[in-house]
Short mmCIF file of N, CA and C in Angstrom, two decimals:
data_model
loop_
_atom_site.label_atom_id
_atom_site.label_comp_id
_atom_site.label_asym_id
_atom_site.label_seq_id
_atom_site.Cartn_x
_atom_site.Cartn_y
_atom_site.Cartn_z
N MET A 1 -13.08 42.34 -39.25
CA MET A 1 -12.79 42.51 -37.82
C MET A 1 -11.33 41.62 -37.49
N LYS A 2 -10.57 42.19 -36.85
CA LYS A 2 -9.26 41.61 -36.50
C LYS A 2 -9.51 40.62 -35.28
N PRO A 3 -8.61 39.60 -35.40
CA PRO A 3 -8.72 38.65 -34.27
C PRO A 3 -8.23 39.23 -32.95
N LYS A 4 -8.75 38.90 -31.81
CA LYS A 4 -8.48 39.51 -30.56
C LYS A 4 -6.93 39.66 -30.15
N LYS A 5 -6.26 38.52 -30.52
CA LYS A 5 -4.67 38.43 -30.19
C LYS A 5 -3.97 39.77 -30.97
N GLU A 6 -4.30 39.81 -32.19
CA GLU A 6 -3.73 40.88 -32.98
C GLU A 6 -4.13 42.30 -32.53
N SER A 7 -5.43 42.35 -32.21
CA SER A 7 -6.08 43.79 -31.73
C SER A 7 -5.23 44.12 -30.32
N GLY A 8 -5.03 42.88 -29.67
CA GLY A 8 -4.28 43.29 -28.28
C GLY A 8 -2.71 43.71 -28.50
N LYS A 9 -2.18 43.10 -29.45
CA LYS A 9 -0.84 43.69 -29.80
C LYS A 9 -0.72 45.01 -30.32
N GLN A 10 -1.84 45.35 -31.11
CA GLN A 10 -1.75 46.71 -31.58
C GLN A 10 -2.22 47.59 -30.51
N ASP A 11 -2.98 47.53 -29.70
CA ASP A 11 -3.37 48.31 -28.56
C ASP A 11 -2.19 48.54 -27.57
N MET A 12 -1.34 47.42 -27.53
CA MET A 12 -0.05 47.43 -26.76
C MET A 12 0.89 48.47 -27.41
N MET A 13 1.06 48.38 -28.61
CA MET A 13 2.07 49.22 -29.24
C MET A 13 1.48 50.63 -29.34
N VAL A 14 0.07 51.08 -29.35
CA VAL A 14 -0.19 52.31 -29.34
C VAL A 14 0.06 52.89 -27.95
N ALA A 15 -0.27 51.94 -26.92
CA ALA A 15 -0.02 52.40 -25.50
C ALA A 15 1.53 52.76 -25.27
N SER A 16 2.33 51.84 -25.93
CA SER A 16 3.68 51.98 -25.82
C SER A 16 4.23 53.32 -26.38
N ALA A 17 3.60 53.52 -27.66
CA ALA A 17 3.98 54.87 -28.40
C ALA A 17 3.60 56.12 -27.43
N ILE A 18 2.31 56.16 -26.92
CA ILE A 18 1.86 57.15 -26.12
C ILE A 18 2.77 57.48 -24.87
N ALA A 19 3.05 56.21 -24.25
CA ALA A 19 3.96 56.28 -23.08
C ALA A 19 5.28 56.66 -23.42
N GLY A 20 5.88 56.30 -24.52
CA GLY A 20 7.15 56.89 -25.02
C GLY A 20 7.03 58.32 -25.33
N GLY A 21 6.03 58.96 -25.82
CA GLY A 21 6.09 60.33 -26.09
C GLY A 21 6.02 61.10 -24.79
N PHE A 22 5.22 60.79 -23.85
CA PHE A 22 5.21 61.36 -22.49
C PHE A 22 6.55 61.18 -21.76
N THR A 23 7.10 59.91 -21.79
CA THR A 23 8.29 59.70 -21.12
C THR A 23 9.43 60.55 -21.74
N GLY A 24 9.45 60.77 -23.03
CA GLY A 24 10.59 61.54 -23.54
C GLY A 24 10.39 63.09 -23.23
N CYS A 25 9.18 63.46 -23.20
CA CYS A 25 8.93 64.89 -22.70
C CYS A 25 9.42 65.15 -21.28
N TRP A 26 9.02 64.22 -20.47
CA TRP A 26 9.44 64.37 -19.03
C TRP A 26 10.81 64.23 -18.92
N THR A 27 11.54 63.38 -19.52
CA THR A 27 13.02 63.15 -19.26
C THR A 27 13.76 64.42 -19.90
N TRP A 28 13.25 65.03 -20.96
CA TRP A 28 13.99 66.30 -21.46
C TRP A 28 13.71 67.34 -20.42
N ALA A 29 12.56 67.50 -20.01
CA ALA A 29 12.13 68.56 -19.14
C ALA A 29 12.98 68.68 -17.79
N ILE A 30 13.23 67.37 -17.37
CA ILE A 30 14.11 67.22 -16.20
C ILE A 30 15.49 67.54 -16.33
N VAL A 31 16.17 67.00 -17.60
CA VAL A 31 17.51 67.05 -17.86
C VAL A 31 17.99 68.29 -18.64
N TYR A 32 17.01 68.85 -19.20
CA TYR A 32 17.37 70.11 -20.04
C TYR A 32 18.36 71.20 -19.39
N PRO A 33 18.06 71.51 -18.18
CA PRO A 33 18.91 72.56 -17.54
C PRO A 33 20.47 72.08 -17.48
N LEU A 34 20.47 70.65 -17.21
CA LEU A 34 21.95 70.14 -17.05
C LEU A 34 22.47 70.27 -18.43
N ASP A 35 21.60 69.90 -19.54
CA ASP A 35 22.16 69.83 -20.82
C ASP A 35 22.72 71.22 -21.26
N VAL A 36 21.85 72.18 -20.82
CA VAL A 36 22.21 73.69 -21.33
C VAL A 36 23.61 74.08 -20.63
N ILE A 37 23.79 73.67 -19.42
CA ILE A 37 24.99 73.82 -18.64
C ILE A 37 26.19 73.04 -19.25
N LYS A 38 25.97 71.97 -19.55
CA LYS A 38 26.85 71.06 -20.22
C LYS A 38 27.49 71.72 -21.66
N SER A 39 26.42 72.03 -22.45
CA SER A 39 26.72 72.77 -23.68
C SER A 39 27.58 74.07 -23.36
N ARG A 40 27.22 74.72 -22.45
CA ARG A 40 28.13 76.04 -22.07
C ARG A 40 29.51 75.83 -21.69
N ILE A 41 29.60 74.73 -20.99
CA ILE A 41 31.02 74.33 -20.63
C ILE A 41 31.80 73.74 -21.83
N GLN A 42 31.22 73.02 -22.76
CA GLN A 42 31.76 72.54 -23.93
C GLN A 42 32.02 73.50 -24.83
N THR A 43 31.46 74.58 -24.92
CA THR A 43 31.60 75.64 -25.86
C THR A 43 32.49 77.03 -25.32
N SER A 44 32.96 76.72 -24.08
CA SER A 44 33.61 77.85 -23.36
C SER A 44 35.03 77.85 -24.02
N PRO A 45 35.62 78.89 -24.23
CA PRO A 45 37.02 79.05 -24.71
C PRO A 45 37.95 78.04 -24.18
N LEU A 46 38.88 77.83 -25.08
CA LEU A 46 39.90 76.80 -24.71
C LEU A 46 40.96 77.54 -23.67
N THR A 47 40.87 78.68 -23.58
CA THR A 47 41.60 79.55 -22.42
C THR A 47 41.10 79.29 -21.10
N ALA A 48 39.87 78.73 -21.07
CA ALA A 48 39.14 78.54 -19.80
C ALA A 48 39.57 77.28 -19.22
N LEU A 49 40.57 76.54 -19.86
CA LEU A 49 40.92 75.12 -19.25
C LEU A 49 41.97 75.34 -18.17
N SER A 50 42.47 76.49 -18.01
CA SER A 50 43.51 76.61 -16.87
C SER A 50 42.55 76.31 -15.50
N LYS A 51 43.23 75.72 -14.70
CA LYS A 51 42.69 75.28 -13.41
C LYS A 51 42.07 76.47 -12.76
N GLU A 52 42.60 77.53 -12.70
CA GLU A 52 41.87 78.74 -12.11
C GLU A 52 40.64 79.15 -12.68
N SER A 53 40.43 79.06 -14.02
CA SER A 53 39.36 79.63 -14.60
C SER A 53 38.25 78.63 -14.92
N ARG A 54 38.64 77.36 -14.75
CA ARG A 54 37.59 76.35 -15.08
C ARG A 54 36.47 76.40 -14.13
N MET A 55 35.23 76.40 -14.60
CA MET A 55 33.93 76.31 -13.76
C MET A 55 33.53 74.80 -13.55
N SER A 56 32.99 74.58 -12.41
CA SER A 56 32.23 73.34 -12.24
C SER A 56 30.91 73.57 -12.79
N VAL A 57 30.06 72.46 -12.79
CA VAL A 57 28.67 72.43 -13.50
C VAL A 57 27.85 73.25 -12.51
N TRP A 58 28.08 73.31 -11.11
CA TRP A 58 27.24 74.18 -10.09
C TRP A 58 27.58 75.57 -10.45
N GLN A 59 28.88 75.88 -10.53
CA GLN A 59 29.44 77.24 -10.87
C GLN A 59 28.84 77.78 -12.18
N MET A 60 28.88 76.87 -13.07
CA MET A 60 28.48 77.56 -14.53
C MET A 60 26.82 77.69 -14.44
N GLY A 61 26.09 76.80 -13.62
CA GLY A 61 24.71 76.89 -13.45
C GLY A 61 24.35 78.24 -12.83
N LYS A 62 25.07 78.62 -11.75
CA LYS A 62 24.98 79.85 -10.99
C LYS A 62 25.16 81.07 -11.88
N ASP A 63 26.27 80.93 -12.58
CA ASP A 63 26.62 82.05 -13.57
C ASP A 63 25.63 82.31 -14.59
N ILE A 64 25.03 81.29 -15.18
CA ILE A 64 23.99 81.39 -16.20
C ILE A 64 22.82 82.06 -15.60
N VAL A 65 22.34 81.70 -14.28
CA VAL A 65 21.12 82.15 -13.76
C VAL A 65 21.42 83.57 -13.33
N LYS A 66 22.72 83.90 -12.89
CA LYS A 66 23.21 85.35 -12.42
C LYS A 66 22.99 86.26 -13.70
N THR A 67 23.65 85.87 -14.76
CA THR A 67 23.82 86.64 -15.80
C THR A 67 22.73 86.74 -16.85
N ARG A 68 22.00 85.70 -17.04
CA ARG A 68 21.03 85.56 -17.99
C ARG A 68 19.48 85.20 -17.52
N GLY A 69 19.40 84.88 -16.10
CA GLY A 69 18.19 84.41 -15.64
C GLY A 69 18.04 83.13 -15.66
N ALA A 70 17.09 82.50 -14.93
CA ALA A 70 16.82 81.12 -14.69
C ALA A 70 16.03 80.68 -16.06
N GLN A 71 15.42 81.35 -16.70
CA GLN A 71 14.61 81.13 -17.94
C GLN A 71 15.69 80.61 -18.98
N HIS A 72 16.90 81.16 -18.94
CA HIS A 72 17.85 80.82 -19.90
C HIS A 72 18.02 79.26 -19.85
N LEU A 73 17.98 78.64 -18.90
CA LEU A 73 18.19 77.07 -18.59
C LEU A 73 17.24 76.52 -19.31
N PHE A 74 16.18 77.08 -19.74
CA PHE A 74 15.10 76.24 -20.45
C PHE A 74 14.89 76.71 -21.83
N ARG A 75 15.86 77.73 -22.39
CA ARG A 75 15.97 78.21 -23.71
C ARG A 75 15.86 77.12 -24.72
N GLY A 76 14.90 76.95 -25.48
CA GLY A 76 15.15 76.05 -26.69
C GLY A 76 14.39 74.60 -26.20
N LEU A 77 13.86 74.70 -25.10
CA LEU A 77 13.22 73.58 -24.49
C LEU A 77 11.83 72.95 -25.39
N ASN A 78 11.20 74.04 -25.84
CA ASN A 78 10.08 73.87 -26.47
C ASN A 78 10.15 72.88 -27.86
N VAL A 79 11.39 73.25 -28.57
CA VAL A 79 11.74 72.60 -29.81
C VAL A 79 12.05 71.20 -29.52
N THR A 80 12.94 71.07 -28.40
CA THR A 80 13.37 69.63 -27.98
C THR A 80 12.23 68.72 -27.50
N LEU A 81 11.25 69.44 -26.97
CA LEU A 81 10.04 68.52 -26.73
C LEU A 81 9.20 68.17 -27.84
N ILE A 82 9.11 69.15 -28.73
CA ILE A 82 8.41 68.79 -30.01
C ILE A 82 8.92 67.57 -30.83
N ARG A 83 10.52 67.75 -30.81
CA ARG A 83 11.20 66.52 -31.34
C ARG A 83 11.11 65.30 -30.67
N SER A 84 11.03 65.35 -29.37
CA SER A 84 11.23 64.10 -28.57
C SER A 84 9.82 63.24 -28.45
N VAL A 85 8.69 64.04 -28.80
CA VAL A 85 7.48 63.15 -28.83
C VAL A 85 7.51 62.09 -29.82
N PRO A 86 7.70 62.49 -31.31
CA PRO A 86 7.68 61.48 -32.24
C PRO A 86 8.91 60.48 -32.05
N VAL A 87 10.05 60.84 -31.75
CA VAL A 87 11.20 60.08 -31.62
C VAL A 87 10.99 59.10 -30.48
N ASN A 88 10.58 59.52 -29.33
CA ASN A 88 10.28 58.31 -28.32
C ASN A 88 8.98 57.58 -28.60
N ALA A 89 8.03 58.18 -29.25
CA ALA A 89 6.70 57.55 -29.69
C ALA A 89 7.05 56.38 -30.76
N VAL A 90 8.02 56.45 -31.46
CA VAL A 90 8.55 55.37 -32.30
C VAL A 90 9.51 54.35 -31.69
N LEU A 91 10.37 54.99 -30.86
CA LEU A 91 11.42 54.18 -30.08
C LEU A 91 10.85 52.97 -29.22
N PHE A 92 9.89 53.60 -28.40
CA PHE A 92 9.59 52.67 -27.42
C PHE A 92 8.66 51.42 -28.04
N PRO A 93 7.80 51.59 -28.97
CA PRO A 93 7.14 50.25 -29.47
C PRO A 93 8.07 49.49 -30.38
N VAL A 94 9.00 50.20 -31.12
CA VAL A 94 9.96 49.42 -32.02
C VAL A 94 10.89 48.55 -30.81
N TYR A 95 11.28 49.08 -29.81
CA TYR A 95 11.99 48.36 -28.79
C TYR A 95 11.28 47.15 -28.21
N GLU A 96 9.95 47.47 -27.79
CA GLU A 96 9.26 46.25 -27.36
C GLU A 96 8.93 45.23 -28.41
N PHE A 97 8.68 45.62 -29.65
CA PHE A 97 8.46 44.78 -30.71
C PHE A 97 9.73 43.80 -31.07
N MET A 98 10.92 44.48 -30.93
CA MET A 98 12.13 43.77 -31.24
C MET A 98 12.41 42.77 -29.94
N LEU A 99 11.95 43.26 -28.82
CA LEU A 99 12.29 42.41 -27.73
C LEU A 99 11.13 41.21 -27.80
N LEU A 100 10.02 41.31 -28.10
CA LEU A 100 9.12 40.26 -28.27
C LEU A 100 9.70 39.22 -29.38
N ARG A 101 10.08 39.78 -30.66
CA ARG A 101 10.65 38.98 -31.58
C ARG A 101 11.96 38.32 -31.16
N LEU A 102 12.86 38.82 -30.58
CA LEU A 102 13.99 38.10 -30.16
C LEU A 102 13.69 37.05 -29.00
N ASN A 103 12.80 37.27 -28.14
CA ASN A 103 12.31 36.23 -27.21
C ASN A 103 11.64 35.25 -27.94
N GLY A 104 10.79 35.49 -28.90
CA GLY A 104 10.27 34.59 -29.60
C GLY A 104 11.11 33.56 -30.42
N GLN A 105 12.25 34.11 -30.83
CA GLN A 105 13.20 33.49 -31.72
C GLN A 105 13.99 32.51 -30.83
N GLN A 106 14.25 32.93 -29.46
CA GLN A 106 15.09 32.05 -28.53
C GLN A 106 14.24 30.87 -28.15
N GLN A 107 12.83 30.92 -28.13
CA GLN A 107 12.06 29.64 -27.67
C GLN A 107 11.94 28.55 -28.77
N HIS A 108 12.24 28.97 -30.01
CA HIS A 108 12.12 27.70 -30.92
C HIS A 108 13.34 27.10 -31.07
#
């Protein structure tokens, strides 16, 4: 049986991993349409750089919805969510672990 202090740290890391996974999903779900618009602007032809033909983020979003439908703003989200769960589930506890370690180092 593990000591209470060690078990508490382990529980905290598991809770942090779960929170990280959920947070990563929510973050991507909210930001993903803007990321699609950004990518579309970045991959537009160089000839679109003239002032007359350059689209704003809002205009590009409206154009995507008009030509391809609103669902296009979420195309590929499922793969991004699958990727974000393990990435953020590892990132959050590692961040907290390092924060605890660095704070412990400063106290000595």
